[in-house]
mmCIF file of C-alpha atoms and ligand atoms in Angstrom:
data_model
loop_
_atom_site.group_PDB
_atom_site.id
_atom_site.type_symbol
_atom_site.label_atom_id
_atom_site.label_comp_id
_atom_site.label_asym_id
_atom_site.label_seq_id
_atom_site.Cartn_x
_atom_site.Cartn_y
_atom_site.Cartn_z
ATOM 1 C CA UNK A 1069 144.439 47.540 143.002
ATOM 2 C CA UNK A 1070 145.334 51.242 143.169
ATOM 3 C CA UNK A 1071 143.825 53.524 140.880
ATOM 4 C CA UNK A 1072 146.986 54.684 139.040
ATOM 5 C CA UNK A 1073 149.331 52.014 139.594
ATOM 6 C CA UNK A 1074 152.204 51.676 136.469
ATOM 7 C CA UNK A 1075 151.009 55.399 135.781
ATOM 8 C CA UNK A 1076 153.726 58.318 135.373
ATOM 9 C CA UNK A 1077 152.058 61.756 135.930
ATOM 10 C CA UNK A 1078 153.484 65.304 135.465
ATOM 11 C CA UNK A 1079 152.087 68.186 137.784
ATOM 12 C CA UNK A 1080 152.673 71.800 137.021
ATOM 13 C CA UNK A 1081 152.913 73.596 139.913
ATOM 14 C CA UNK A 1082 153.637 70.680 142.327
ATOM 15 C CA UNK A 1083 155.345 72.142 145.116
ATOM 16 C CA UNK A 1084 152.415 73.603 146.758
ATOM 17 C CA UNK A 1085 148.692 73.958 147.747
ATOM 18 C CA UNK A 1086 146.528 71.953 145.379
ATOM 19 C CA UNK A 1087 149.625 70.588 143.266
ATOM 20 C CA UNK A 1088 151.335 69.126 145.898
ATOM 21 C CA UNK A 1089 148.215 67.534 147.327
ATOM 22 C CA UNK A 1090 147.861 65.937 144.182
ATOM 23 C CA UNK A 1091 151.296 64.336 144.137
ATOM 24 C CA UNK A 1092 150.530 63.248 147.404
ATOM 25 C CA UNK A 1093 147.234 61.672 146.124
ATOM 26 C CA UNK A 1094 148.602 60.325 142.813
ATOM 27 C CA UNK A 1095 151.803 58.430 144.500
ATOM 28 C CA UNK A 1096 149.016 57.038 147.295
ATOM 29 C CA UNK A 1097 147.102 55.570 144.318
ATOM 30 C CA UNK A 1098 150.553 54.051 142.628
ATOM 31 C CA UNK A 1099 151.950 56.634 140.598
ATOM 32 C CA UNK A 1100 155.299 58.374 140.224
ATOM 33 C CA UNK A 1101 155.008 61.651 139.921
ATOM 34 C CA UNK A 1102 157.405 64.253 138.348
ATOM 35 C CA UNK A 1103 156.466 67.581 139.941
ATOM 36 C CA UNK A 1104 157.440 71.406 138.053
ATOM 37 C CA UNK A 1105 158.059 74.679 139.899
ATOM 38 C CA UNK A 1106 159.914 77.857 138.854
ATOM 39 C CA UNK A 1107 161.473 77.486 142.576
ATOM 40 C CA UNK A 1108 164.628 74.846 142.929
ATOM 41 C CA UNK A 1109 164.760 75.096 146.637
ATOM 42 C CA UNK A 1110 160.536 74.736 147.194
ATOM 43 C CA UNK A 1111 160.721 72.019 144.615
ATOM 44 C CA UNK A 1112 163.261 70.347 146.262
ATOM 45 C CA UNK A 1113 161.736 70.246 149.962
ATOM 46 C CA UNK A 1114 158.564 68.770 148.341
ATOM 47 C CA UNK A 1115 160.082 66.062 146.274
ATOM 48 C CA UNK A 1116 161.835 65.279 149.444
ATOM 49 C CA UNK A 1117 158.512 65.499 151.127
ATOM 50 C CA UNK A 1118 156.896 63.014 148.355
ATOM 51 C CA UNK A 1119 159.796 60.279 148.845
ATOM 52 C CA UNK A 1120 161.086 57.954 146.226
ATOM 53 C CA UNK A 1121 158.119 57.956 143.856
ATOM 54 C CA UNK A 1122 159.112 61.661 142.779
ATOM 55 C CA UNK A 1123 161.155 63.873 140.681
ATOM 56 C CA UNK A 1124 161.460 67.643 140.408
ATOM 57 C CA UNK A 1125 161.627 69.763 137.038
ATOM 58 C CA UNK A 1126 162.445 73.729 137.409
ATOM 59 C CA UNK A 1127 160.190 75.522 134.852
ATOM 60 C CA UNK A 1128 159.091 79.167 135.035
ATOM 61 C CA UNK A 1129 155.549 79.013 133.510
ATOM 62 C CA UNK A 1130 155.868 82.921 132.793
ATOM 63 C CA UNK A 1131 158.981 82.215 130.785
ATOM 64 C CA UNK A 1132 157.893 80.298 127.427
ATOM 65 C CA UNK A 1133 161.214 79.653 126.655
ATOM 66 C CA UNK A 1134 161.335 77.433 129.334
ATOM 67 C CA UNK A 1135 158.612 75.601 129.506
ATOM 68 C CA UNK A 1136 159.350 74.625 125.590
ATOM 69 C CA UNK A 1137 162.079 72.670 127.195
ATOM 70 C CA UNK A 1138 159.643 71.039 130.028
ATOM 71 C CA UNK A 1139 159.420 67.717 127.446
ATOM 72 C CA UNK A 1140 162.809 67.305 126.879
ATOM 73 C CA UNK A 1141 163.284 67.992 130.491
ATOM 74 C CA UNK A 1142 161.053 65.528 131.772
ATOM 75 C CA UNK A 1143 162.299 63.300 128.822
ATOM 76 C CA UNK A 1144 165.381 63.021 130.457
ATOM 77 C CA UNK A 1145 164.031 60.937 133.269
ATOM 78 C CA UNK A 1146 161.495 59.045 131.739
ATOM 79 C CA UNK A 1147 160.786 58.191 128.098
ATOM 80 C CA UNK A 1148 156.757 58.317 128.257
ATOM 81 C CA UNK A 1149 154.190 59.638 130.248
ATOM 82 C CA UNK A 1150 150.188 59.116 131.000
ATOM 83 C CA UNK A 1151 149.138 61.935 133.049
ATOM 84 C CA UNK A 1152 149.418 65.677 132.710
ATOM 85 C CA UNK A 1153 148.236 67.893 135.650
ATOM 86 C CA UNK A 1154 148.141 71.591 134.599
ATOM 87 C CA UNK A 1155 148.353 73.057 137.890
ATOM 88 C CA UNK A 1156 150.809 76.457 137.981
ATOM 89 C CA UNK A 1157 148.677 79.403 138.439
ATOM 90 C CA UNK A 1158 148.572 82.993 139.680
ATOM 91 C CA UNK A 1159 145.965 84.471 141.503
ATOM 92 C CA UNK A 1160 146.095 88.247 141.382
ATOM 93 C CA UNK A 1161 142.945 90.703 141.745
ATOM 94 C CA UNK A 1162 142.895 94.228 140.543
ATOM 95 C CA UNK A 1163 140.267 96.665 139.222
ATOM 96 C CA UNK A 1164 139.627 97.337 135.337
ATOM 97 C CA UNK A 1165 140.309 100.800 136.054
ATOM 98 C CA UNK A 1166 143.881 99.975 138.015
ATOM 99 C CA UNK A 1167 144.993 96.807 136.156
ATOM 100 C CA UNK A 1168 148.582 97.475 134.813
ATOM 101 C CA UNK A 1169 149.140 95.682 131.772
ATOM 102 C CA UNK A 1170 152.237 94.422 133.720
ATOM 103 C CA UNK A 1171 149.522 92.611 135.653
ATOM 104 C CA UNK A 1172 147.985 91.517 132.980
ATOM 105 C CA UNK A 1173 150.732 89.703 131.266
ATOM 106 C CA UNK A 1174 151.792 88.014 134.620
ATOM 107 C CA UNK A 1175 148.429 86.068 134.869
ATOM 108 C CA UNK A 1176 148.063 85.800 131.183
ATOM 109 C CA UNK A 1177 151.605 84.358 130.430
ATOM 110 C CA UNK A 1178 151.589 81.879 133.842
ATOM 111 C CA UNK A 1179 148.098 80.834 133.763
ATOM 112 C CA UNK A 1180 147.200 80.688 130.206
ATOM 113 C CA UNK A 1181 150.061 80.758 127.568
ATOM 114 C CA UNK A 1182 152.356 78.949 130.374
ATOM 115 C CA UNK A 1183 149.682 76.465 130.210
ATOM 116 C CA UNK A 1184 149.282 76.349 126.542
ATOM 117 C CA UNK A 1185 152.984 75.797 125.904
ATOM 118 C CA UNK A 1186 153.744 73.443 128.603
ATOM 119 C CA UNK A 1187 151.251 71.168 127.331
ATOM 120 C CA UNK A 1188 152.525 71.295 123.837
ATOM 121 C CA UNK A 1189 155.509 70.592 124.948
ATOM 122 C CA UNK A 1190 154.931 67.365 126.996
ATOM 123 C CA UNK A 1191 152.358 65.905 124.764
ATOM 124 C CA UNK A 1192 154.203 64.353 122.881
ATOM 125 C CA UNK A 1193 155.869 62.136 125.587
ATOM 126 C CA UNK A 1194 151.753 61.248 126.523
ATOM 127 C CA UNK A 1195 151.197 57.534 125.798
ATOM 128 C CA UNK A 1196 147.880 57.015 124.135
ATOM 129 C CA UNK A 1197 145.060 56.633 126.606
ATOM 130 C CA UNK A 1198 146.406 59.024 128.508
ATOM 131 C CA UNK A 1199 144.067 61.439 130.784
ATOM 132 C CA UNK A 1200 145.184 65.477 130.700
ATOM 133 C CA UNK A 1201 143.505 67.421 133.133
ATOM 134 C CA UNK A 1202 143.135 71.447 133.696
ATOM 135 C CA UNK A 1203 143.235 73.131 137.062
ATOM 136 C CA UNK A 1204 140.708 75.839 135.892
ATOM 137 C CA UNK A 1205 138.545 78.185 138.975
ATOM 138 C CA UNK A 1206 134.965 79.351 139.596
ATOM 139 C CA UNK A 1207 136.072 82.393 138.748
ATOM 140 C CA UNK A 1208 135.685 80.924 134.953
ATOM 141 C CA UNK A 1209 132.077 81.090 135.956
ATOM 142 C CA UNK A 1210 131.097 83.829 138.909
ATOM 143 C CA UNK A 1211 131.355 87.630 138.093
ATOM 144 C CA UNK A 1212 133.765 88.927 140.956
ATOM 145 C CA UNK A 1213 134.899 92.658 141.244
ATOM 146 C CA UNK A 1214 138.886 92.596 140.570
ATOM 147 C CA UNK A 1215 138.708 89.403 139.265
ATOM 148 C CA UNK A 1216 138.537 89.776 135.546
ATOM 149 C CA UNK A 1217 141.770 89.296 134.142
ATOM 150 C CA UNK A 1218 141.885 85.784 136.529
ATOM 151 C CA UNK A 1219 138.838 84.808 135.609
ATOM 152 C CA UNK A 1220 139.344 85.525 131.744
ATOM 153 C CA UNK A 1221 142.502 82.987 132.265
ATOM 154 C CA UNK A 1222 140.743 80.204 133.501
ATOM 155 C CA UNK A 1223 138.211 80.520 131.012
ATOM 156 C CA UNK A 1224 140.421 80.510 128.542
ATOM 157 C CA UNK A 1225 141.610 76.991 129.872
ATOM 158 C CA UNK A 1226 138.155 75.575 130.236
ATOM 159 C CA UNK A 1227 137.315 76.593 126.386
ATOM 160 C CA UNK A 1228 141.203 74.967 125.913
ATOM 161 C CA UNK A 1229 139.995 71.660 127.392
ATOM 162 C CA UNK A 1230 137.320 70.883 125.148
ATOM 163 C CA UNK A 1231 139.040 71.953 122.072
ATOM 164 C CA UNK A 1232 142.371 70.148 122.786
ATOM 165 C CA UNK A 1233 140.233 66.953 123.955
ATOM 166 C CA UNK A 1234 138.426 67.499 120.423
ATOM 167 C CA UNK A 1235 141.999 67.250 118.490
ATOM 168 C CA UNK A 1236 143.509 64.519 120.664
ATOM 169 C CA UNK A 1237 140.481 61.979 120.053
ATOM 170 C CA UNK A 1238 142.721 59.748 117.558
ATOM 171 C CA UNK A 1239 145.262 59.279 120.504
ATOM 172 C CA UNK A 1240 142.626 58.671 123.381
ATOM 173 C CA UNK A 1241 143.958 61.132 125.303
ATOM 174 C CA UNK A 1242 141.377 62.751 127.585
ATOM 175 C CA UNK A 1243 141.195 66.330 128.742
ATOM 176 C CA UNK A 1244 139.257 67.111 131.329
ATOM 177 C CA UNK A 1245 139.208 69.942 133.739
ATOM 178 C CA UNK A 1246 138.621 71.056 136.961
ATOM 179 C CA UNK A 1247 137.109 73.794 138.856
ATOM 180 C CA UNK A 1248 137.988 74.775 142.501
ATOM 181 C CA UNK A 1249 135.984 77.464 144.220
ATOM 182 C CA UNK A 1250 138.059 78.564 147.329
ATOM 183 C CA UNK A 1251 141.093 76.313 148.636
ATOM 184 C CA UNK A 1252 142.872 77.214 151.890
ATOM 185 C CA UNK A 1253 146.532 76.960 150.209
ATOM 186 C CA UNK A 1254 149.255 79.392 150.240
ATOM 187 C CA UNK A 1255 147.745 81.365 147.582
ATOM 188 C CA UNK A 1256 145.412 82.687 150.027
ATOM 189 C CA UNK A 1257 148.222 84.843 151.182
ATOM 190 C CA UNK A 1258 148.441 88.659 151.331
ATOM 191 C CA UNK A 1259 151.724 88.189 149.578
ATOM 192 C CA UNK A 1260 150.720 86.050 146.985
ATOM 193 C CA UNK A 1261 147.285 87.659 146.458
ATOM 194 C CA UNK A 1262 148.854 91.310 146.626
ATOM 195 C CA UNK A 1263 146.434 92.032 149.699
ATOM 196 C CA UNK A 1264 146.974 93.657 152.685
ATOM 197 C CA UNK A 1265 146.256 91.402 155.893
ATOM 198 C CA UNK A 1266 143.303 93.397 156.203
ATOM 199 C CA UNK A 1267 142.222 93.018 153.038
ATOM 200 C CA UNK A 1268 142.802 89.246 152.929
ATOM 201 C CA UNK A 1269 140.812 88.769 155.940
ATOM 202 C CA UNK A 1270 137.666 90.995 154.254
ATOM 203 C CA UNK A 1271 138.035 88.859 151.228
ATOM 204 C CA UNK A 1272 138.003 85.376 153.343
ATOM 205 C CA UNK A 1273 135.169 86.705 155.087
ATOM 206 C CA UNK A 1274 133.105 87.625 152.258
ATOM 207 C CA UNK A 1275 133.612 84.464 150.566
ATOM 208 C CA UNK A 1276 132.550 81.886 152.880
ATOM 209 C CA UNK A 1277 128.981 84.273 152.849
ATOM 210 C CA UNK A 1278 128.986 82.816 149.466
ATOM 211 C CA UNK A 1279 129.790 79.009 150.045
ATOM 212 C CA UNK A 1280 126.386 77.433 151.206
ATOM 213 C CA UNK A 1281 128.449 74.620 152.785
ATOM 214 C CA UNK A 1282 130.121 77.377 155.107
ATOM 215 C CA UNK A 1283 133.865 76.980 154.598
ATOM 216 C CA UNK A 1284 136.884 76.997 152.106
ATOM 217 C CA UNK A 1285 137.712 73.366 150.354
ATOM 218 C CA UNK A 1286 140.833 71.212 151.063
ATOM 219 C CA UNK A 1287 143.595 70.817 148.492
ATOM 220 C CA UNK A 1288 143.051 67.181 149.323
ATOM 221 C CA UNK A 1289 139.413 67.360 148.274
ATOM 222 C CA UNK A 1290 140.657 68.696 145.032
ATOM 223 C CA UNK A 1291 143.335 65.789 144.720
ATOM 224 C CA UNK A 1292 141.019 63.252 144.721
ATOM 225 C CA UNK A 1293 138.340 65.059 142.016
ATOM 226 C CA UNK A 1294 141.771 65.393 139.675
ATOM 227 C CA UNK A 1295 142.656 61.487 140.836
ATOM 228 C CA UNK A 1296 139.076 60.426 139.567
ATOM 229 C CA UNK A 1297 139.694 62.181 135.834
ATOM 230 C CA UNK A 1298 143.207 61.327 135.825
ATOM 231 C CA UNK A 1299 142.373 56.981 135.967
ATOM 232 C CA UNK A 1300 140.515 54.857 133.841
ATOM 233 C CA UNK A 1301 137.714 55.531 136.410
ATOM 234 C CA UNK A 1302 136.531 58.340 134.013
ATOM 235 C CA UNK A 1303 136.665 57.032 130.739
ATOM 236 C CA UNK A 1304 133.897 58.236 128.950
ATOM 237 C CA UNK A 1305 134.209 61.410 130.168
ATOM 238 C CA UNK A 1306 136.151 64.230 128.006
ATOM 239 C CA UNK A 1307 135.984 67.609 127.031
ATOM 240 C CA UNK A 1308 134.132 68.163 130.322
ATOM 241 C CA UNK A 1309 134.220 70.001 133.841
ATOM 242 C CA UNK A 1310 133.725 69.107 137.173
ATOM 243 C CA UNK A 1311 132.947 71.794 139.459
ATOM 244 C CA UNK A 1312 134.512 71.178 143.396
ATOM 245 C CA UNK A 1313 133.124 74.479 144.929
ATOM 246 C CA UNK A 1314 131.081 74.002 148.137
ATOM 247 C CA UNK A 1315 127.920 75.002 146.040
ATOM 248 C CA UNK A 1316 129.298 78.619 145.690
ATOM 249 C CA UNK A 1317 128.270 78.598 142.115
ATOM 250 C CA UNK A 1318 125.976 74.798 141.585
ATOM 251 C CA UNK A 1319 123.755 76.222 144.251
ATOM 252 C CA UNK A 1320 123.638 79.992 143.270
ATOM 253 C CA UNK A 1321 120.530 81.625 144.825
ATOM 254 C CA UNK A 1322 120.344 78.465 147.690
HETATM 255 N N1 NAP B 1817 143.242 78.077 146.187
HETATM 256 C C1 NAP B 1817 142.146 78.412 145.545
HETATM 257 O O1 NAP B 1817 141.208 78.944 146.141
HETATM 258 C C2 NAP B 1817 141.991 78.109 144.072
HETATM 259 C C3 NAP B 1817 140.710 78.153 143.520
HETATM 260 C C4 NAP B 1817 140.551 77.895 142.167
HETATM 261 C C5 NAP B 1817 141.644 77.603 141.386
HETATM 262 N N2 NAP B 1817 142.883 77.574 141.953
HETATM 263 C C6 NAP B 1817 144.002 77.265 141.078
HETATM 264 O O2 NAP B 1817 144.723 76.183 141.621
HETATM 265 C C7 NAP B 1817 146.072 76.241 141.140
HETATM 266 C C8 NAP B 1817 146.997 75.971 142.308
HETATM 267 O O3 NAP B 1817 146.881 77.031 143.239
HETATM 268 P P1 NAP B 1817 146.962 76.822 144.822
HETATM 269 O O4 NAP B 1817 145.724 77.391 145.390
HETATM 270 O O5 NAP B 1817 147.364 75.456 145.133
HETATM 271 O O6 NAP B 1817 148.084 77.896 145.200
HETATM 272 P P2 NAP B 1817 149.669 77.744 145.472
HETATM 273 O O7 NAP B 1817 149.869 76.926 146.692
HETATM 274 O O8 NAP B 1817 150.202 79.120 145.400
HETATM 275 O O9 NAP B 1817 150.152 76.877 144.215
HETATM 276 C C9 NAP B 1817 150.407 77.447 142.960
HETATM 277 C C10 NAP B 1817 151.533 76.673 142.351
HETATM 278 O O10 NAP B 1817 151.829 77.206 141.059
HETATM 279 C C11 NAP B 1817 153.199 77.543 141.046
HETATM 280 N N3 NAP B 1817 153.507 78.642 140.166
HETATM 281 C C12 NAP B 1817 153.054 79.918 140.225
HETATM 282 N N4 NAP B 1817 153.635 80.646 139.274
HETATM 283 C C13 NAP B 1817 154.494 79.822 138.617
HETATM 284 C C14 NAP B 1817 155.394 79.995 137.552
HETATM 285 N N5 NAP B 1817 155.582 81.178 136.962
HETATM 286 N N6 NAP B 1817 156.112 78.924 137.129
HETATM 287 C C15 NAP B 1817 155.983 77.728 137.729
HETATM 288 N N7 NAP B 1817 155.145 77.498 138.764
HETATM 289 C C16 NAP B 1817 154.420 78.544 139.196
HETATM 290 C C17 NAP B 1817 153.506 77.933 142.492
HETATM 291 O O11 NAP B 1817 154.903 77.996 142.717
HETATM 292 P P3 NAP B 1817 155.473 78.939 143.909
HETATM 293 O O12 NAP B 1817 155.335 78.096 145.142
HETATM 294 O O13 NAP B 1817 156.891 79.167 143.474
HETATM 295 O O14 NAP B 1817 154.642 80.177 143.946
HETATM 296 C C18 NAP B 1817 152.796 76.801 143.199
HETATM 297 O O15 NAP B 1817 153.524 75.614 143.123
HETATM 298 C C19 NAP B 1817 146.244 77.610 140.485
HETATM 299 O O16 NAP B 1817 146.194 77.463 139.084
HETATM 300 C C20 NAP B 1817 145.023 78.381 140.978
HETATM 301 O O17 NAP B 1817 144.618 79.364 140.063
HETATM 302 C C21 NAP B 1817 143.083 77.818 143.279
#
């Protein structure tokens, strides 16, 4: 039997990279998946990529007005739901000393309080037993020059997991969370990253130095570490983290 066959699930952020791998995995292992982006056209192409087994949702995580309306939404094509992916993220890099606070409230409001808020607002469509799970980074972890502000947003989400997991005990809801070190997706673009092409290719460079197994990890590999805490696979695990990084921070010093 497939691992999340009957199972609804609702990814954040499910047009691309990691997301979208995810919706591929989920609907392989039985689901149907509703997928979010701020994007109607991107959404679009991938719902028509993930076939019958999906629906889009537009949703600008930076705009909490918005994503308050993600459960009614979402409501709107299905009455109840089991899994919650928080997926939509930023990654942008900047300096202490040059951070804008512009900046600062772009990765704050997407990645953490466009988090926060979407997840108030569809858990209450959650059916108990349900599994919630966080798409966090090593950044919450590794000290990386320009990386502060991201890395303060993801470990804001990792503390989040626990504490939510803590307050949703009564309704067996699980949340877990997970940790990518680097992905080869489209956020490893100079666009999206704000790099120059020079830059970006530096920055590639310098991280797979730091990856003992030599290389960037798949969105796919990700999908499947999110399937596992997303089906009743993981049960008795809650309030915790697994780490998918290539050994970039399990095997510091190797
Ligand atoms: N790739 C990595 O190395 C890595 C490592 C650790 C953690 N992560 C995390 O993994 C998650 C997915 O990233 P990815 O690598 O798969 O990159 P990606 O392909 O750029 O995916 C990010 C997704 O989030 C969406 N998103 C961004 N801002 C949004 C907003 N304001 N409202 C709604 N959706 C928004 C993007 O939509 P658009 O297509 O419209 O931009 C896209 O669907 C992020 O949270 C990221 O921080 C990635």
């Amino acid at each position: 039997m497939k691992k999340l066959a009957g199972k609804t699930a609702v990814i954040t952020g499910g047009n691309s990279g990691i997301g979208l791998a995810t919706a591929q995995e989920f609907i392989a292992q039985g689901a149907q998946v509703i997928i979010t982006g701020r994007n109607e056209k991107s959404v679009n192409e991938a719902v028509a990529l993930l076939g019958d087994n999906a629906k889009g949702v537009i949703a600008d995580s930076a705009d909490v007005n918005q994503v308050k309306q993600l459960g009614d939404k979402v409501k709107a094509i299905t009455e109840n739901i089991d899994i919650i992916f928080v997926n939509a993220g930023v990654g942008q890099f900047n300096s202490a000393d040059q951070m804008t606070e512009e900046m600062f409230d772009d990765i704050m409001n997407i990645n953490f309080k466009g988090a926060y808020f979407s997840l108030q607002s569809l858990l209450p469509l959650v059916n108990d037993g349900g599994s919630v799970i966080l798409n966090t980074s090593i950044n919450a972890h590794v000290g990386m020059g320009g990386a502060s502000v991201y890395a303060a947003s993801k470990a804001a989400l990792l503390s989040l997991g626990k504490n939510l997991s803590a307050e949703l005990l009564s309704r067996r809801i699980r949340v877990n969370s997970v940790s990518p070190g680097p992905v080869v997706t489209p956020l490893h673009t100079s666009d999206k990253l704000g790099l120059t092409e020079e830059q970006l290719a530096g920055m590639g460079a310098g991280l797979i130095q730091q990856i003992p197994v030599g290389r960037f990890g798949r969105s796919e590999e990700i999908a499947k570490t999110v399937a596992f805490l997303a089906s009743d696979d993981s049960t008795f695990i809650l309030g915790a983290e697994i780490i998918a990084d290539g050994g970039m921070a399990t095997l510091k010093g190797a």
